Amino acid sequence: MAKQILVTGGTGFIGSHTVVELQQAGFDVVIVDSLINSKEETVDNIEKITKIRPKFECFDLADREKVHAFFKKYTSIEAIIHFAALKAVGESVHKPLEYYRNNLNALMNLLECMKEYNVKNFVFSSSCTVYGQPDKLPVTETTPRKPAESPYGNTKAVAEDIMRDFTVANADADMKCLALRYFNPIGAHPSALIGESPVGVPNNLVPYITQTAAGIREQLSIFGDDYNTPDGTPIRDYINVVDLAKAHVVAINRLIEKKNKANYEFFNIGTGNGYSVMELVKAFEASTGVKLNYKVVGRRAGDIEKIWADTTYANNELGWKAETPIGETLLSAWNWEKRVRGIK
Ligand code: NAD
Ligand code: WQD
């Protein structure tokens, strides 16, 4: 029988792509999502891609009673992938309690239920935000974490510590947690049926680029060209969301097959390549043939100058590698935007 995986946040951007990869790898998926930042029609679109409808339960994971009720109903969950979280960095500065309550209560409710209902495997969405501006690049897993610059970032650092302590306390019961520290996930499924749907004005670069190309935003503002980088614009490690989704399938198999080296592990999930904002804009224009209206403006508060991953450990230990060329990834983001906006 197919092994059953709970995917929290499974109607969201990264979660939906991971549900597709899990189903295509033969897993039976149950999604839990409160739809606070996603739409139920994503379930239909996942089904269109895979021809399999994932089970879907809509509730808030910060509600402890509801999480317990879920595990009483679903008694064969083999592993959990926990995507569900609020993720807007700027908003978290203004609503810290909302972020701590949502992100940390959901995590603790799930870990508590793992123990109570004997689910041994847990994969968590962490972020390169835990590194802040590293002193040395690229970033390896031994690079020290820096104090978080936002409540959102702090929920990831605290979540990592909670998982570490939880696995130590429950080592006898063989409870395992694995954190994937994503760099900058971008792009969309090649079918253009699922992708990233920011609410309101996008904060992230690629949705802003595709919305500008689609004529929804007048102009892309490039936040600063006076950084200490070759062209003066900040550098990030942009990873294709389908490649990222595949890393979760590998991580789940690692835990289920007990190939993990410790009960709490963490990995950098990036490409190992850094692109500047200007390079990304040029790559978008080259791969889509669309000319972008952009202007360099002042720096955005809180932005770091440059970060990219050393993926050696993830590549060797997980046997996983990001494969999609940047142009193909940017084209997938554009195809998704076009489908959503009805642009031919
Ligand atoms: P997303 O907002 O598209 O998906 C998150 C989903 O979780 C949404 O569908 C939302 O409705 C749901 N959710 C939030 N709180 C919930 C709750 N309490 N109960 C039930 N459902 C809830 O975000 P995403 O980009 O897919 O991110 C997924 C995860 O990856 C998050 O944990 C995020 O912090 C992390 N992450 C994202 C990025 C990025 O740039 N997108 C980078 C690093 C880490
Ligand atoms: C990338 C670059 C901007 C928009 C954020 C979170 C981080 C992680 C990923 C979750 C930066 C520039 C952007 C625009 C621009 N999320 N930019 N014009 O800041 O690396 O990371 O998302 O964990 O925690 O902080 O991503 O896409 O916002 O920005 O010039 O309109 O694009 O200045 O250099 P960032 P981003």
Short mmCIF file of C-alpha atoms and ligand atoms in Angstrom, two decimals:
data_model
loop_
_atom_site.label_atom_id
_atom_site.label_comp_id
_atom_site.label_asym_id
_atom_site.label_seq_id
_atom_site.Cartn_x
_atom_site.Cartn_y
_atom_site.Cartn_z
CA MET A 1 0.00 0.00 0.00
CA ALA A 2 1.17 3.52 -0.78
CA LYS A 3 2.71 5.28 2.21
CA GLN A 4 0.65 8.22 3.43
CA ILE A 5 2.30 11.64 3.85
CA LEU A 6 0.75 14.65 5.57
CA VAL A 7 1.69 17.83 3.70
CA THR A 8 0.83 20.94 5.71
CA GLY A 9 0.59 24.09 3.61
CA GLY A 10 0.06 21.80 0.61
CA THR A 11 -2.04 24.30 -1.35
CA GLY A 12 0.73 26.92 -1.04
CA PHE A 13 3.51 27.67 -3.49
CA ILE A 14 6.19 25.14 -2.52
CA GLY A 15 3.74 22.71 -0.90
CA SER A 16 1.64 22.27 -4.06
CA HIS A 17 4.71 21.45 -6.17
CA THR A 18 5.84 18.97 -3.53
CA VAL A 19 2.43 17.27 -3.46
CA VAL A 20 2.78 16.69 -7.21
CA GLU A 21 6.26 15.18 -6.85
CA LEU A 22 5.18 13.00 -3.92
CA GLN A 23 2.18 11.66 -5.84
CA GLN A 24 4.34 11.01 -8.88
CA ALA A 25 6.76 9.11 -6.63
CA GLY A 26 3.88 6.88 -5.48
CA PHE A 27 2.96 8.43 -2.13
CA ASP A 28 -0.59 8.96 -0.92
CA VAL A 29 -0.92 12.62 0.11
CA VAL A 30 -3.17 14.32 2.65
CA ILE A 31 -3.02 18.11 2.58
CA VAL A 32 -3.85 20.27 5.57
CA ASP A 33 -4.11 23.98 4.85
CA SER A 34 -6.13 26.79 6.43
CA LEU A 35 -6.17 28.62 3.05
CA ILE A 36 -4.90 31.74 4.83
CA ASN A 37 -2.52 32.30 1.90
CA SER A 38 -3.74 29.94 -0.83
CA LYS A 39 -6.83 28.74 -2.67
CA GLU A 40 -8.70 25.44 -2.64
CA GLU A 41 -8.70 25.34 -6.48
CA THR A 42 -5.03 24.37 -6.21
CA VAL A 43 -6.28 20.90 -5.21
CA ASP A 44 -8.10 20.69 -8.59
CA ASN A 45 -4.96 21.82 -10.43
CA ILE A 46 -2.79 19.26 -8.65
CA GLU A 47 -5.32 16.63 -9.73
CA LYS A 48 -5.15 17.89 -13.33
CA ILE A 49 -1.36 17.36 -13.32
CA THR A 50 -1.16 13.99 -11.58
CA LYS A 51 -4.65 12.57 -12.25
CA ILE A 52 -4.80 11.81 -8.54
CA ARG A 53 -6.82 13.95 -6.12
CA PRO A 54 -4.98 14.50 -2.84
CA LYS A 55 -7.11 14.35 0.30
CA PHE A 56 -7.68 17.85 1.65
CA GLU A 57 -8.52 19.07 5.16
CA CYS A 58 -9.00 22.76 5.85
CA PHE A 59 -8.13 23.94 9.36
CA ASP A 60 -5.67 26.03 11.33
CA LEU A 61 -2.75 23.95 12.61
CA ALA A 62 -2.25 26.40 15.46
CA ASP A 63 -5.50 24.95 16.88
CA ARG A 64 -4.30 22.09 19.07
CA GLU A 65 -7.64 20.28 19.37
CA LYS A 66 -8.06 20.23 15.60
CA VAL A 67 -4.58 18.81 15.08
CA HIS A 68 -5.34 16.00 17.55
CA ALA A 69 -8.69 15.34 15.83
CA PHE A 70 -6.83 15.07 12.51
CA PHE A 71 -4.46 12.38 13.80
CA LYS A 72 -7.39 10.47 15.35
CA LYS A 73 -8.98 10.40 11.88
CA TYR A 74 -5.83 9.64 9.85
CA THR A 75 -4.11 6.76 11.63
CA SER A 76 -1.66 5.70 8.90
CA ILE A 77 0.45 8.82 8.42
CA GLU A 78 4.03 7.73 7.76
CA ALA A 79 5.64 11.17 7.61
CA ILE A 80 4.87 14.88 7.80
CA ILE A 81 6.21 17.67 5.60
CA HIS A 82 5.50 20.92 7.38
CA PHE A 83 5.28 23.90 5.01
CA ALA A 84 2.42 25.75 6.69
CA ALA A 85 3.63 29.09 8.01
CA LEU A 86 3.16 32.80 7.58
CA LYS A 87 6.14 34.07 5.57
CA ALA A 88 5.97 37.83 4.93
CA VAL A 89 9.13 39.25 6.50
CA GLY A 90 7.91 42.87 6.64
CA GLU A 91 4.49 41.96 8.02
CA SER A 92 6.12 39.87 10.76
CA VAL A 93 7.84 43.01 12.09
CA HIS A 94 4.43 44.63 12.64
CA LYS A 95 2.61 41.48 13.80
CA PRO A 96 5.20 39.50 15.75
CA LEU A 97 2.73 37.70 18.01
CA GLU A 98 0.67 36.54 15.03
CA TYR A 99 3.82 35.09 13.46
CA TYR A 100 5.11 33.42 16.62
CA ARG A 101 1.66 32.03 17.43
CA ASN A 102 0.93 30.73 13.95
CA ASN A 103 4.35 29.36 13.08
CA LEU A 104 5.44 27.99 16.43
CA ASN A 105 2.13 26.71 17.79
CA ALA A 106 1.51 24.82 14.53
CA LEU A 107 4.96 23.25 14.79
CA MET A 108 4.57 22.27 18.44
CA ASN A 109 1.09 20.85 17.89
CA LEU A 110 2.44 18.65 15.11
CA LEU A 111 5.46 17.46 17.10
CA GLU A 112 3.25 16.69 20.08
CA CYS A 113 0.98 14.61 17.85
CA MET A 114 3.96 12.85 16.25
CA LYS A 115 4.81 11.52 19.67
CA GLU A 116 1.25 10.76 20.72
CA TYR A 117 0.25 9.03 17.46
CA ASN A 118 3.66 7.50 16.75
CA VAL A 119 4.56 9.27 13.50
CA LYS A 120 8.35 9.12 13.31
CA ASN A 121 9.34 11.29 10.35
CA PHE A 122 9.16 15.07 10.05
CA VAL A 123 10.53 17.35 7.31
CA PHE A 124 10.52 21.09 7.92
CA SER A 125 10.74 24.20 5.70
CA SER A 126 13.57 26.26 7.06
CA SER A 127 15.27 29.14 5.30
CA CYS A 128 18.66 30.59 4.44
CA THR A 129 17.40 33.57 6.44
CA VAL A 130 18.88 31.81 9.51
CA TYR A 131 22.39 32.67 8.17
CA GLY A 132 21.74 36.44 7.92
CA GLN A 133 24.67 38.04 6.05
CA PRO A 134 27.32 35.32 6.38
CA ASP A 135 30.94 36.31 6.96
CA LYS A 136 32.12 33.76 4.39
CA LEU A 137 30.57 32.61 1.12
CA PRO A 138 29.30 30.22 -0.07
CA VAL A 139 27.31 29.06 2.95
CA THR A 140 27.87 25.52 4.22
CA GLU A 141 25.87 23.74 6.91
CA THR A 142 28.71 24.54 9.35
CA THR A 143 28.33 28.28 8.72
CA PRO A 144 27.09 29.74 12.02
CA ARG A 145 23.53 31.06 12.22
CA LYS A 146 23.21 34.78 12.89
CA PRO A 147 20.60 36.44 15.13
CA ALA A 148 17.37 36.78 13.15
CA GLU A 149 16.56 40.16 11.64
CA SER A 150 12.79 39.69 11.76
CA PRO A 151 10.20 37.81 13.82
CA TYR A 152 9.57 35.65 10.73
CA GLY A 153 13.26 34.73 10.53
CA ASN A 154 13.29 34.06 14.24
CA THR A 155 10.40 31.59 13.93
CA LYS A 156 12.66 29.53 11.63
CA ALA A 157 15.64 29.66 14.02
CA VAL A 158 13.46 28.81 17.04
CA ALA A 159 11.69 26.06 15.07
CA GLU A 160 15.07 24.47 14.30
CA ASP A 161 15.98 24.56 17.99
CA ILE A 162 12.60 23.09 18.98
CA MET A 163 13.08 20.19 16.55
CA ARG A 164 16.62 19.56 17.79
CA ASP A 165 15.46 19.47 21.42
CA PHE A 166 12.42 17.34 20.54
CA THR A 167 14.54 14.70 18.82
CA VAL A 168 16.97 14.61 21.75
CA ALA A 169 14.12 14.17 24.21
CA ASN A 170 12.51 11.45 22.06
CA ALA A 171 15.62 9.66 20.79
CA ASP A 172 14.39 6.38 22.32
CA ALA A 173 11.21 6.59 20.28
CA ASP A 174 13.29 7.20 17.14
CA MET A 175 11.56 10.51 16.34
CA LYS A 176 13.39 12.14 13.42
CA CYS A 177 13.29 15.70 12.10
CA LEU A 178 15.03 17.07 9.02
CA ALA A 179 15.15 20.77 8.15
CA LEU A 180 15.69 21.97 4.60
CA ARG A 181 17.10 25.50 4.50
CA TYR A 182 15.75 26.85 1.23
CA PHE A 183 17.53 29.64 -0.55
CA ASN A 184 15.27 31.66 -2.95
CA PRO A 185 12.56 29.44 -4.47
CA ILE A 186 11.22 30.70 -7.82
CA GLY A 187 9.46 29.44 -10.95
CA ALA A 188 6.43 27.27 -11.49
CA HIS A 189 5.40 23.81 -12.64
CA PRO A 190 6.04 23.32 -16.40
CA SER A 191 2.29 22.67 -16.85
CA ALA A 192 1.67 26.27 -15.64
CA LEU A 193 -1.21 24.84 -13.57
CA ILE A 194 0.41 25.65 -10.22
CA GLY A 195 2.77 28.45 -9.24
CA GLU A 196 3.27 31.36 -6.87
CA SER A 197 0.26 33.59 -6.12
CA PRO A 198 1.24 36.48 -3.90
CA VAL A 199 -1.62 38.43 -2.38
CA GLY A 200 -1.47 42.14 -3.26
CA VAL A 201 1.80 43.81 -4.26
CA PRO A 202 4.55 41.16 -4.39
CA ASN A 203 7.48 41.50 -2.00
CA ASN A 204 9.64 38.98 -3.83
CA LEU A 205 11.62 39.75 -6.94
CA VAL A 206 10.37 37.18 -9.46
CA PRO A 207 6.61 37.70 -8.94
CA TYR A 208 7.29 41.43 -9.23
CA ILE A 209 9.16 40.84 -12.49
CA THR A 210 6.40 38.66 -14.00
CA GLN A 211 3.66 41.08 -12.90
CA THR A 212 5.58 43.96 -14.46
CA ALA A 213 6.00 41.98 -17.66
CA ALA A 214 2.24 41.28 -17.59
CA GLY A 215 1.49 45.00 -17.24
CA ILE A 216 -0.01 44.72 -13.74
CA ARG A 217 2.87 46.72 -12.25
CA GLU A 218 4.18 49.69 -14.14
CA GLN A 219 7.83 49.33 -13.29
CA LEU A 220 10.18 47.06 -11.37
CA SER A 221 12.17 48.93 -8.73
CA ILE A 222 15.65 47.52 -8.31
CA PHE A 223 16.52 48.13 -4.68
CA GLY A 224 20.05 49.48 -4.82
CA ASP A 225 23.05 49.16 -7.16
CA ASP A 226 25.69 50.32 -4.72
CA TYR A 227 26.37 46.99 -3.02
CA ASN A 228 29.78 45.36 -2.96
CA THR A 229 28.99 42.98 -5.85
CA PRO A 230 30.27 42.98 -9.46
CA ASP A 231 27.32 45.01 -10.83
CA GLY A 232 26.33 46.59 -7.52
CA THR A 233 23.01 44.74 -7.14
CA PRO A 234 22.48 42.06 -4.44
CA ILE A 235 23.18 38.39 -5.11
CA ARG A 236 20.93 35.43 -4.23
CA ASP A 237 20.75 31.71 -4.95
CA TYR A 238 17.50 31.26 -6.92
CA ILE A 239 16.27 27.68 -6.92
CA ASN A 240 13.61 26.17 -9.18
CA VAL A 241 10.55 25.18 -7.16
CA VAL A 242 10.23 21.76 -8.84
CA ASP A 243 13.88 20.98 -8.04
CA LEU A 244 13.14 22.11 -4.49
CA ALA A 245 10.02 19.92 -4.35
CA LYS A 246 12.09 16.91 -5.40
CA ALA A 247 14.46 17.51 -2.47
CA HIS A 248 11.49 16.84 -0.18
CA VAL A 249 10.80 13.46 -1.75
CA VAL A 250 14.46 12.55 -1.21
CA ALA A 251 14.31 13.79 2.39
CA ILE A 252 11.16 11.78 3.12
CA ASN A 253 12.72 8.61 1.69
CA ARG A 254 15.88 9.23 3.72
CA LEU A 255 13.87 9.28 6.95
CA ILE A 256 11.51 6.43 6.07
CA GLU A 257 14.43 4.25 4.99
CA LYS A 258 16.37 5.29 8.12
CA LYS A 259 19.34 6.58 6.14
CA ASN A 260 19.62 9.64 8.34
CA LYS A 261 22.92 10.17 10.20
CA ALA A 262 21.33 11.90 13.19
CA ASN A 263 17.81 12.29 14.51
CA TYR A 264 17.95 16.00 13.70
CA GLU A 265 19.60 17.00 10.44
CA PHE A 266 19.61 20.12 8.29
CA PHE A 267 20.63 20.80 4.70
CA ASN A 268 21.18 23.79 2.42
CA ILE A 269 18.84 23.58 -0.54
CA GLY A 270 20.05 25.89 -3.27
CA THR A 271 21.82 25.68 -6.62
CA GLY A 272 25.27 26.80 -5.53
CA ASN A 273 25.12 29.69 -8.05
CA GLY A 274 24.59 33.31 -7.16
CA TYR A 275 22.75 35.71 -9.50
CA SER A 276 22.55 39.45 -9.03
CA VAL A 277 19.20 41.24 -9.39
CA MET A 278 20.42 42.79 -12.65
CA GLU A 279 21.57 39.41 -13.98
CA LEU A 280 18.18 37.93 -13.15
CA VAL A 281 16.37 40.74 -14.96
CA LYS A 282 18.59 40.20 -18.02
CA ALA A 283 18.09 36.42 -17.87
CA PHE A 284 14.31 36.96 -17.72
CA GLU A 285 14.42 39.20 -20.79
CA ALA A 286 16.63 36.75 -22.67
CA SER A 287 14.55 33.66 -21.93
CA THR A 288 11.10 35.22 -22.45
CA GLY A 289 11.83 37.86 -25.09
CA VAL A 290 9.90 40.36 -22.96
CA LYS A 291 11.52 43.74 -22.30
CA LEU A 292 11.17 44.82 -18.66
CA ASN A 293 10.54 48.34 -17.51
CA TYR A 294 12.82 48.81 -14.50
CA LYS A 295 14.52 51.56 -12.54
CA VAL A 296 17.23 51.49 -9.91
CA VAL A 297 16.00 53.05 -6.66
CA GLY A 298 17.39 53.15 -3.11
CA ARG A 299 18.19 50.10 -1.02
CA ARG A 300 15.38 48.19 0.71
CA ALA A 301 15.75 48.20 4.51
CA GLY A 302 16.96 44.92 5.92
CA ASP A 303 18.26 43.45 2.64
CA ILE A 304 21.46 41.49 2.80
CA GLU A 305 24.16 42.03 0.20
CA LYS A 306 24.91 38.54 -1.03
CA ILE A 307 24.28 34.91 -0.20
CA TRP A 308 24.48 31.64 -2.02
CA ALA A 309 24.72 28.04 -0.95
CA ASP A 310 27.49 25.53 -0.91
CA THR A 311 25.40 22.50 -1.86
CA THR A 312 28.17 19.89 -1.57
CA TYR A 313 26.74 18.32 1.58
CA ALA A 314 23.17 18.13 0.23
CA ASN A 315 24.40 16.84 -3.15
CA ASN A 316 26.57 14.12 -1.63
CA GLU A 317 24.48 13.13 1.35
CA LEU A 318 21.01 13.34 -0.19
CA GLY A 319 22.05 12.41 -3.73
CA TRP A 320 20.00 15.41 -4.87
CA LYS A 321 20.99 18.32 -7.11
CA ALA A 322 19.15 21.33 -8.51
CA GLU A 323 19.14 20.82 -12.26
CA THR A 324 16.95 23.36 -14.03
CA PRO A 325 18.78 26.19 -15.85
CA ILE A 326 17.86 29.68 -14.68
CA GLY A 327 16.38 30.68 -18.07
CA GLU A 328 14.01 27.72 -18.05
CA THR A 329 12.96 28.52 -14.48
CA LEU A 330 12.23 32.17 -15.32
CA LEU A 331 10.28 31.11 -18.40
CA SER A 332 8.16 28.78 -16.24
CA ALA A 333 7.37 31.71 -13.92
CA TRP A 334 6.34 33.79 -16.94
CA ASN A 335 4.19 31.00 -18.40
CA TRP A 336 2.40 30.69 -15.06
CA GLU A 337 1.80 34.45 -14.86
CA LYS A 338 0.47 34.43 -18.44
CA ARG A 339 -1.93 31.58 -17.71
CA VAL A 340 -3.23 33.25 -14.54
CA ARG A 341 -3.75 36.56 -16.38
CA GLY A 342 -5.12 34.99 -19.55
CA ILE A 343 -2.25 36.36 -21.68
CA LYS A 344 -1.60 34.43 -24.90
P1 NAD B 1 2.82 29.85 0.96
O1 NAD B 1 2.25 30.96 1.76
O2 NAD B 1 2.53 29.82 -0.50
O3 NAD B 1 2.38 28.45 1.58
C1 NAD B 1 2.17 28.26 2.97
C2 NAD B 1 0.80 27.64 3.14
O4 NAD B 1 0.57 27.40 4.53
C3 NAD B 1 -0.33 28.51 2.64
O5 NAD B 1 -1.13 27.75 1.73
C4 NAD B 1 -1.12 28.89 3.90
O6 NAD B 1 -2.49 29.00 3.63
C5 NAD B 1 -0.77 27.75 4.83
N1 NAD B 1 -0.80 28.07 6.27
C6 NAD B 1 -0.15 29.08 6.91
N2 NAD B 1 -0.39 29.00 8.23
C7 NAD B 1 -1.21 27.92 8.43
C8 NAD B 1 -1.79 27.32 9.58
N3 NAD B 1 -1.60 27.82 10.81
N4 NAD B 1 -2.55 26.22 9.42
C9 NAD B 1 -2.75 25.69 8.17
N5 NAD B 1 -2.24 26.22 7.05
C10 NAD B 1 -1.47 27.32 7.18
O7 NAD B 1 4.40 29.84 1.23
P2 NAD B 1 5.55 29.05 0.50
O8 NAD B 1 6.38 30.02 -0.24
O9 NAD B 1 5.02 27.86 -0.20
O10 NAD B 1 6.39 28.59 1.76
C11 NAD B 1 6.27 27.31 2.34
C12 NAD B 1 7.23 27.21 3.51
O11 NAD B 1 8.56 27.44 3.06
C13 NAD B 1 6.98 28.22 4.61
O12 NAD B 1 7.23 27.59 5.85
C14 NAD B 1 8.01 29.29 4.35
O13 NAD B 1 8.36 29.99 5.52
C15 NAD B 1 9.16 28.44 3.85
N6 NAD B 1 10.13 29.19 3.02
C16 NAD B 1 9.67 29.87 1.92
C17 NAD B 1 10.57 30.57 1.14
C18 NAD B 1 10.10 31.38 -0.04
O14 NAD B 1 10.81 32.28 -0.48
N7 NAD B 1 8.92 31.10 -0.61
C19 NAD B 1 11.93 30.55 1.46
C20 NAD B 1 12.36 29.83 2.57
C21 NAD B 1 11.43 29.14 3.34
C1 WQD B 2 15.61 39.24 -3.80
C2 WQD B 2 16.43 40.42 -4.28
C3 WQD B 2 15.84 42.55 -3.31
C4 WQD B 2 11.89 42.93 -5.10
C5 WQD B 2 13.10 36.82 1.11
C6 WQD B 2 13.05 36.60 2.59
C7 WQD B 2 13.78 35.34 2.95
C8 WQD B 2 13.27 34.16 2.14
C9 WQD B 2 13.20 34.48 0.67
C10 WQD B 2 11.67 32.91 3.39
C11 WQD B 2 16.82 41.37 -3.16
C12 WQD B 2 15.58 42.55 -4.79
C13 WQD B 2 13.13 42.46 -4.74
C14 WQD B 2 11.80 44.08 -5.92
C15 WQD B 2 14.21 44.20 -5.99
N1 WQD B 2 11.97 33.75 2.51
N2 WQD B 2 14.27 43.07 -5.17
N3 WQD B 2 12.96 44.64 -6.34
O1 WQD B 2 14.96 39.30 0.18
O2 WQD B 2 16.36 37.38 -0.71
O3 WQD B 2 14.46 36.91 0.71
O4 WQD B 2 12.52 35.70 0.46
O5 WQD B 2 12.32 32.36 4.22
O6 WQD B 2 13.60 35.13 4.31
O7 WQD B 2 13.66 37.70 3.24
O8 WQD B 2 14.05 37.71 -1.60
O9 WQD B 2 12.75 38.02 -3.65
O10 WQD B 2 12.39 39.66 -1.74
O11 WQD B 2 14.52 39.73 -3.03
O12 WQD B 2 15.21 44.76 -6.38
O13 WQD B 2 10.74 44.55 -6.24
O14 WQD B 2 15.63 41.19 -5.19
O15 WQD B 2 16.37 43.76 -2.91
O16 WQD B 2 18.11 41.83 -3.41
P1 WQD B 2 15.03 37.93 -0.33
P2 WQD B 2 13.32 38.78 -2.51
#
